Short mmCIF file of C-alpha atoms in Angstrom, two decimals:
data_model
loop_
_atom_site.label_atom_id
_atom_site.label_comp_id
_atom_site.label_asym_id
_atom_site.label_seq_id
_atom_site.Cartn_x
_atom_site.Cartn_y
_atom_site.Cartn_z
CA MET A 1 148.85 98.80 131.62
CA ARG A 2 146.59 95.77 132.31
CA GLY A 3 148.14 95.45 135.77
CA LEU A 4 147.49 99.12 136.51
CA LEU A 5 143.85 98.78 135.40
CA LEU A 6 143.29 95.72 137.60
CA THR A 7 144.88 97.51 140.55
CA GLY A 8 142.59 100.48 140.00
CA VAL A 9 139.46 98.31 139.78
CA LEU A 10 140.43 96.47 142.96
CA ALA A 11 140.99 99.73 144.78
CA LEU A 12 137.57 101.02 143.74
CA ALA A 13 135.92 97.75 144.83
CA LEU A 14 137.62 97.84 148.22
CA ALA A 15 136.58 101.46 148.67
CA ALA A 16 132.98 100.42 147.96
CA GLY A 17 133.13 97.79 150.70
CA TRP A 18 133.93 94.63 148.74
CA THR A 19 135.84 92.16 150.90
CA GLY A 20 136.72 89.51 148.35
CA PRO A 21 134.93 86.57 146.72
CA ALA A 22 132.02 85.16 148.73
CA GLU A 23 132.64 81.79 150.34
CA ALA A 24 130.58 78.95 148.93
CA ALA A 25 127.88 77.55 151.17
CA ARG A 26 128.84 74.32 152.92
CA TYR A 27 125.27 72.99 152.85
CA THR A 28 122.41 73.16 150.38
CA MET A 29 118.80 72.77 151.54
CA THR A 30 116.61 72.20 148.49
CA ILE A 31 112.87 72.35 149.29
CA ALA A 32 110.25 70.95 146.89
CA HIS A 33 106.53 71.82 146.83
CA LEU A 34 103.60 71.86 144.39
CA TYR A 35 102.23 75.35 144.88
CA PRO A 36 102.99 78.23 142.48
CA ASP A 37 106.11 80.30 143.17
CA ASP A 38 103.79 83.34 143.31
CA LEU A 39 104.17 85.10 146.68
CA THR A 40 100.60 86.44 146.62
CA ASN A 41 98.23 83.54 145.94
CA ASN A 42 99.33 80.82 148.39
CA GLU A 43 100.86 80.51 151.85
CA THR A 44 103.67 78.09 151.01
CA ALA A 45 105.82 80.28 148.74
CA PRO A 46 106.03 83.36 151.03
CA ALA A 47 106.53 81.23 154.15
CA LEU A 48 109.44 79.42 152.52
CA LYS A 49 110.90 82.69 151.25
CA HIS A 50 110.89 83.99 154.81
CA PHE A 51 112.46 80.73 156.01
CA GLU A 52 115.15 81.05 153.34
CA GLN A 53 116.04 84.56 154.47
CA LEU A 54 116.12 83.60 158.15
CA VAL A 55 118.33 80.54 157.67
CA GLU A 56 120.78 82.09 155.24
CA SER A 57 121.15 85.17 157.43
CA ALA A 58 121.60 83.20 160.67
CA THR A 59 124.23 80.91 159.10
CA ASN A 60 125.99 83.73 157.20
CA GLY A 61 125.15 81.95 153.97
CA ASP A 62 126.65 78.65 155.09
CA ILE A 63 123.30 77.00 154.34
CA ASP A 64 122.01 77.81 150.86
CA VAL A 65 118.22 77.38 150.85
CA GLN A 66 116.79 76.74 147.38
CA VAL A 67 113.00 76.56 146.97
CA PHE A 68 111.36 74.91 143.94
CA GLY A 69 107.59 75.23 143.53
CA ASN A 70 105.14 74.22 140.81
CA GLY A 71 106.21 70.59 141.08
CA ALA A 72 109.44 71.50 139.29
CA LEU A 73 111.29 68.65 141.01
CA GLY A 74 108.56 66.08 140.40
CA GLY A 75 105.34 64.95 142.04
CA GLU A 76 104.91 64.66 145.79
CA VAL A 77 105.71 60.95 146.03
CA GLU A 78 108.82 61.26 143.87
CA ALA A 79 110.03 64.34 145.76
CA ALA A 80 109.43 62.68 149.13
CA GLN A 81 111.35 59.58 148.10
CA GLN A 82 114.30 61.72 147.04
CA THR A 83 114.08 63.68 150.29
CA ARG A 84 114.50 60.48 152.31
CA ALA A 85 117.98 60.07 150.84
CA GLY A 86 118.71 63.77 151.30
CA LYS A 87 121.08 64.04 148.35
CA THR A 88 119.24 65.96 145.60
CA ILE A 89 116.28 67.17 147.71
CA GLN A 90 116.60 67.85 151.43
CA SER A 91 113.08 68.98 152.33
CA VAL A 92 109.54 68.49 151.01
CA MET A 93 105.97 69.75 151.52
CA LEU A 94 103.30 67.03 151.27
CA GLY A 95 99.52 67.14 151.05
CA SER A 96 97.62 65.05 153.60
CA GLY A 97 97.00 62.11 151.25
CA THR A 98 100.65 61.69 150.29
CA GLN A 99 101.76 62.36 153.84
CA ALA A 100 99.65 59.45 155.10
CA SER A 101 101.38 57.13 152.63
CA PHE A 102 104.74 57.97 154.22
CA TYR A 103 103.51 58.02 157.83
CA ARG A 104 100.44 55.88 158.35
CA ASN A 105 99.24 57.46 161.60
CA TYR A 106 98.65 60.70 159.73
CA GLU A 107 95.43 59.28 158.32
CA MET A 108 93.90 60.05 161.73
CA ILE A 109 94.27 63.78 161.02
CA THR A 110 91.78 63.51 158.17
CA SER A 111 88.97 62.66 160.61
CA PRO A 112 85.66 64.31 159.63
CA PHE A 113 84.88 67.54 161.48
CA LEU A 114 87.93 67.14 163.75
CA PHE A 115 88.44 70.87 164.38
CA PRO A 116 85.72 73.35 165.37
CA ASP A 117 87.67 76.46 164.33
CA TYR A 118 91.00 77.79 163.07
CA ARG A 119 92.47 78.70 166.46
CA THR A 120 91.98 75.17 167.71
CA ALA A 121 93.56 73.68 164.57
CA TRP A 122 96.57 76.00 164.66
CA THR A 123 97.17 75.49 168.38
CA PHE A 124 96.89 71.71 167.98
CA PHE A 125 99.29 71.49 165.03
CA ASP A 126 101.84 73.67 166.84
CA SER A 127 101.50 71.79 170.15
CA PRO A 128 104.00 69.51 171.93
CA TRP A 129 101.38 66.73 171.75
CA PHE A 130 101.31 66.81 167.97
CA ALA A 131 105.10 67.08 167.71
CA ALA A 132 105.30 63.87 169.77
CA PHE A 133 102.62 62.30 167.54
CA MET A 134 104.82 62.97 164.49
CA LYS A 135 108.15 61.81 165.97
CA PRO A 136 107.82 58.14 164.94
CA MET A 137 107.80 59.34 161.32
CA VAL A 138 111.61 59.59 161.44
CA LYS A 139 111.98 55.85 161.98
CA GLU A 140 109.10 54.94 159.65
CA SER A 141 110.06 57.09 156.67
CA GLY A 142 113.39 58.82 157.23
CA LEU A 143 111.63 62.20 157.29
CA ARG A 144 111.77 64.59 160.26
CA TYR A 145 108.70 66.72 160.93
CA LEU A 146 109.16 70.51 160.80
CA GLY A 147 105.62 71.87 160.78
CA THR A 148 102.09 71.89 159.39
CA LEU A 149 100.69 74.49 157.00
CA ASP A 150 97.03 74.93 156.09
CA ASP A 151 96.61 73.57 152.56
CA GLY A 152 94.99 76.45 150.68
CA GLY A 153 93.38 77.56 153.94
CA GLY A 154 92.61 74.33 155.77
CA PHE A 155 88.84 73.86 156.03
CA VAL A 156 87.54 72.45 152.75
CA ALA A 157 84.60 73.38 150.55
CA PHE A 158 82.72 71.14 148.13
CA ALA A 159 82.46 72.21 144.51
CA ASN A 160 80.36 70.29 141.99
CA ASN A 161 78.40 70.49 138.74
CA LYS A 162 75.11 68.91 139.83
CA ARG A 163 73.49 70.85 142.68
CA LEU A 164 74.07 73.09 145.65
CA ILE A 165 74.85 71.11 148.78
CA THR A 166 72.93 72.45 151.77
CA LYS A 167 72.28 69.17 153.62
CA VAL A 168 73.76 65.69 153.77
CA GLU A 169 71.09 64.29 151.45
CA ASP A 170 72.42 66.51 148.63
CA LEU A 171 75.63 64.45 148.56
CA GLN A 172 73.78 61.27 147.69
CA GLY A 173 75.29 59.63 144.61
CA LEU A 174 77.65 62.49 143.68
CA ARG A 175 80.95 61.28 142.24
CA ILE A 176 83.41 63.22 144.37
CA ARG A 177 87.08 63.25 143.43
CA VAL A 178 89.42 62.23 146.25
CA GLU A 179 93.12 61.55 146.58
CA GLU A 180 94.33 57.95 146.89
CA ASN A 181 93.35 58.22 150.52
CA GLN A 182 91.25 55.55 152.21
CA ALA A 183 90.24 57.95 154.98
CA HIS A 184 88.74 60.42 152.50
CA MET A 185 86.99 57.59 150.68
CA THR A 186 85.49 56.35 153.93
CA ILE A 187 84.19 59.81 154.81
CA MET A 188 82.59 60.31 151.39
CA ARG A 189 80.90 56.91 151.49
CA ALA A 190 79.61 57.62 155.00
CA LEU A 191 78.00 60.84 153.75
CA GLY A 192 76.39 59.10 150.76
CA ALA A 193 78.74 60.26 147.99
CA SER A 194 80.69 58.03 145.60
CA PRO A 195 84.44 58.64 146.12
CA THR A 196 86.46 58.59 142.89
CA PRO A 197 90.27 58.58 143.20
CA LEU A 198 91.90 60.88 140.66
CA PRO A 199 95.39 62.44 140.53
CA TRP A 200 95.50 66.19 141.09
CA GLY A 201 96.78 66.82 137.58
CA GLU A 202 93.69 65.17 136.08
CA LEU A 203 91.08 66.99 138.18
CA GLN A 204 90.23 69.77 135.73
CA THR A 205 89.82 67.31 132.85
CA GLY A 206 87.83 64.92 135.03
CA LEU A 207 85.39 67.68 135.98
CA ALA A 208 85.11 68.99 132.40
CA THR A 209 84.43 65.54 130.94
CA GLY A 210 82.04 64.38 133.67
CA LEU A 211 84.32 61.64 134.98
CA VAL A 212 83.67 63.20 138.39
CA ASP A 213 80.87 65.51 139.52
CA GLY A 214 82.82 67.43 142.11
CA HIS A 215 85.66 67.57 144.62
CA PHE A 216 86.59 69.24 147.88
CA HIS A 217 89.41 71.66 148.54
CA ALA A 218 89.83 74.78 150.63
CA PRO A 219 88.29 77.90 149.01
CA GLY A 220 91.77 79.28 148.42
CA VAL A 221 92.62 76.29 146.20
CA ASN A 222 89.40 76.75 144.21
CA ASP A 223 90.40 80.35 143.56
CA ILE A 224 94.12 79.81 142.91
CA PHE A 225 93.51 77.08 140.35
CA LYS A 226 90.28 78.59 138.94
CA LEU A 227 88.25 75.45 139.60
CA TYR A 228 85.07 77.54 139.24
CA ASP A 229 85.68 77.24 135.49
CA VAL A 230 84.68 73.57 135.62
CA THR A 231 82.15 73.54 138.49
CA ASN A 232 78.97 75.51 139.22
CA PHE A 233 78.20 75.16 142.92
CA THR A 234 80.28 75.43 146.07
CA THR A 235 79.53 74.80 149.74
CA TRP A 236 81.94 75.61 152.54
CA SER A 237 81.44 72.50 154.65
CA GLY A 238 84.69 72.29 156.61
CA HIS A 239 84.25 68.53 156.88
CA VAL A 240 88.01 67.95 156.51
CA TYR A 241 90.97 70.15 157.44
CA ASN A 242 93.49 69.82 154.61
CA THR A 243 97.12 70.27 155.52
CA ILE A 244 100.61 70.49 154.08
CA THR A 245 103.22 68.65 156.13
CA TRP A 246 106.73 70.06 156.01
CA SER A 247 109.54 67.57 156.54
CA VAL A 248 113.30 67.43 156.21
CA SER A 249 115.57 64.51 155.39
CA GLU A 250 116.83 62.96 158.62
CA ALA A 251 119.91 61.65 156.79
CA TRP A 252 120.83 65.22 155.78
CA PHE A 253 119.64 67.01 158.93
CA SER A 254 121.49 64.71 161.34
CA GLN A 255 124.83 65.62 159.70
CA LEU A 256 124.40 69.35 160.30
CA PRO A 257 126.14 71.07 163.21
CA GLU A 258 123.81 71.27 166.21
CA ASP A 259 123.59 75.07 166.07
CA TYR A 260 122.44 74.84 162.43
CA GLN A 261 119.81 72.28 163.36
CA ARG A 262 118.46 74.71 165.94
CA ILE A 263 118.43 77.53 163.39
CA ILE A 264 116.39 75.45 160.93
CA VAL A 265 113.88 74.38 163.57
CA ALA A 266 113.44 77.93 164.92
CA ALA A 267 113.13 79.43 161.44
CA ALA A 268 110.57 76.77 160.49
CA ARG A 269 108.43 77.61 163.52
CA GLU A 270 108.31 81.28 162.51
CA ALA A 271 107.61 80.42 158.86
CA VAL A 272 104.71 78.16 159.90
CA ALA A 273 103.22 80.88 162.10
CA MET A 274 103.45 83.30 159.19
CA ALA A 275 101.83 80.75 156.88
CA HIS A 276 98.80 80.39 159.17
CA GLY A 277 97.99 84.07 158.81
CA ILE A 278 98.57 84.13 155.07
CA ALA A 279 96.39 81.03 154.61
CA ALA A 280 93.55 82.62 156.56
CA GLN A 281 93.62 85.65 154.28
CA ILE A 282 93.74 83.47 151.17
CA THR A 283 90.76 81.50 152.46
CA VAL A 284 88.65 84.60 153.00
CA VAL A 285 89.60 86.05 149.63
CA GLY A 286 89.06 82.67 147.97
CA TRP A 287 85.59 82.34 149.44
CA VAL A 288 84.56 85.87 148.49
CA ASN A 289 85.79 85.24 144.95
CA SER A 290 83.96 81.90 144.92
CA CYS A 291 80.67 83.60 145.61
CA LYS A 292 81.29 85.93 142.68
CA LYS A 293 82.32 83.27 140.17
CA PHE A 294 80.37 80.13 141.06
CA GLU A 295 76.71 79.98 140.09
CA GLN A 296 75.75 79.52 143.76
CA CYS A 297 77.63 79.39 147.05
CA HIS A 298 76.56 78.30 150.52
CA ILE A 299 78.09 78.03 154.01
CA LEU A 300 76.97 74.86 155.77
CA SER A 301 74.99 75.58 158.94
CA ASP A 302 76.27 74.45 162.34
CA ALA A 303 73.21 72.20 162.70
CA GLU A 304 73.94 70.45 159.39
CA LYS A 305 77.62 70.10 160.29
CA GLN A 306 76.54 68.38 163.48
CA ARG A 307 74.28 66.02 161.49
CA MET A 308 77.14 65.12 159.17
CA ARG A 309 79.54 64.72 162.10
CA GLU A 310 77.19 62.31 163.87
CA ILE A 311 76.84 60.26 160.68
CA ALA A 312 80.50 60.22 159.59
CA GLN A 313 82.57 60.01 162.77
CA PRO A 314 81.32 56.59 164.02
CA ILE A 315 81.82 55.04 160.56
CA TYR A 316 85.25 56.63 160.31
CA ARG A 317 86.25 55.21 163.69
CA GLU A 318 85.05 51.74 162.69
CA TRP A 319 87.29 51.97 159.65
CA LEU A 320 90.22 53.05 161.85
CA VAL A 321 89.75 50.06 164.13
CA LYS A 322 89.81 47.71 161.11
CA GLU A 323 92.89 49.40 159.67
CA PHE A 324 94.90 50.13 162.82
CA GLY A 325 93.66 47.62 165.40
CA GLU A 326 94.69 48.58 168.94
CA LYS A 327 96.55 51.60 167.61
CA ALA A 328 93.14 53.17 166.88
CA ALA A 329 93.13 54.13 170.57
CA LEU A 330 95.60 56.84 169.57
CA TYR A 331 92.78 58.44 167.59
CA ASP A 332 90.71 58.73 170.76
CA GLU A 333 93.66 60.43 172.48
CA LEU A 334 94.00 62.77 169.51
CA ARG A 335 90.34 63.80 169.62
CA ALA A 336 90.54 64.28 173.38
CA GLU A 337 93.54 66.57 172.94
CA VAL A 338 91.71 68.64 170.30
CA GLU A 339 88.71 68.98 172.62
CA ARG A 340 90.99 69.97 175.54
CA ILE A 341 92.72 72.64 173.46
CA HIS A 342 89.39 74.03 172.25
CA ALA A 343 88.04 74.22 175.82
CA ASP A 344 91.24 75.85 177.12
CA LEU A 345 91.23 78.47 174.36
CA ASN A 346 87.60 79.40 175.06
CA ARG A 347 88.14 79.49 178.81
CA SER A 348 91.26 81.66 178.57
CA ALA A 349 89.53 84.05 176.18
CA ILE A 350 86.67 84.54 178.60
CA GLU A 351 89.01 85.00 181.56
CA ILE A 352 91.18 87.52 179.71
CA TYR A 353 88.62 89.55 177.76
CA LEU A 354 85.49 89.42 179.88
CA ASP A 355 85.22 91.11 183.27
#
């Protein structure tokens, strides 16, 4: 009787299209990041979900992509160190401060007022020039560059408890939380603020207790993590473009079949493009919400941005020369490339859309 029942069940399953037990994936690609797993309030989770679908479909499930958000696999440094080995974690998303600790040249990307607008930033980060800029990271850290996402929306906004920032003088003496990032500290000192390194997990407490007066993150981050609960004023300054760098373990990636390597790279490019659009929406929504929930909000004028740029950039470059020596010349090449891209985008827009 049991044999007849099993035969009947198997017949029904075959009639329904079942072809037998699914084959186990040969490769697992575990990706670690800090953002919530929520697909609606950040760009990282939906971009990685799309990447997961693309890769698993293209490899017929031979690569099993597993995404862990919310820091479930540890902090950024810990996750990045594990990714280098490629055994328990194969891919990681890093904020700009942590990224610079694994690839020193990345500190140049935190230059004050580097990008004039989103199109220029996106085109630069997706350019062959920047891909070449990131290639030495493989040798330096064992991580292969896959793409750059806009951390919470890219262009940052100040938020603080003391006063509304409308001009550079308003930053004087403010204790501004920064990552353990010498570039960010240099920029804050140049603008008259007092940079105070503080881990991300301690920011809310630091603001509530007065350990720091303020911080800077993209408006989307302020909204996602409800930082308006512990600050009163926000100013969208755009003085730094915060990023998330997506990397994969070279030790793991190099062992994949070449066609699978191509699938991962192509899927990553599409996921990054999708993330740019999602981040832009989150930024706009985050800023609108900021103006509803902060006591006061302000968008820094172009004239004041220029004032801050003229103050901060020379001091920042002096710091680069001290830190990098002759390699600081690469920063001049980087800025020239950004300016070239910006000019080309404006010229092409005029040629295409104006008679």
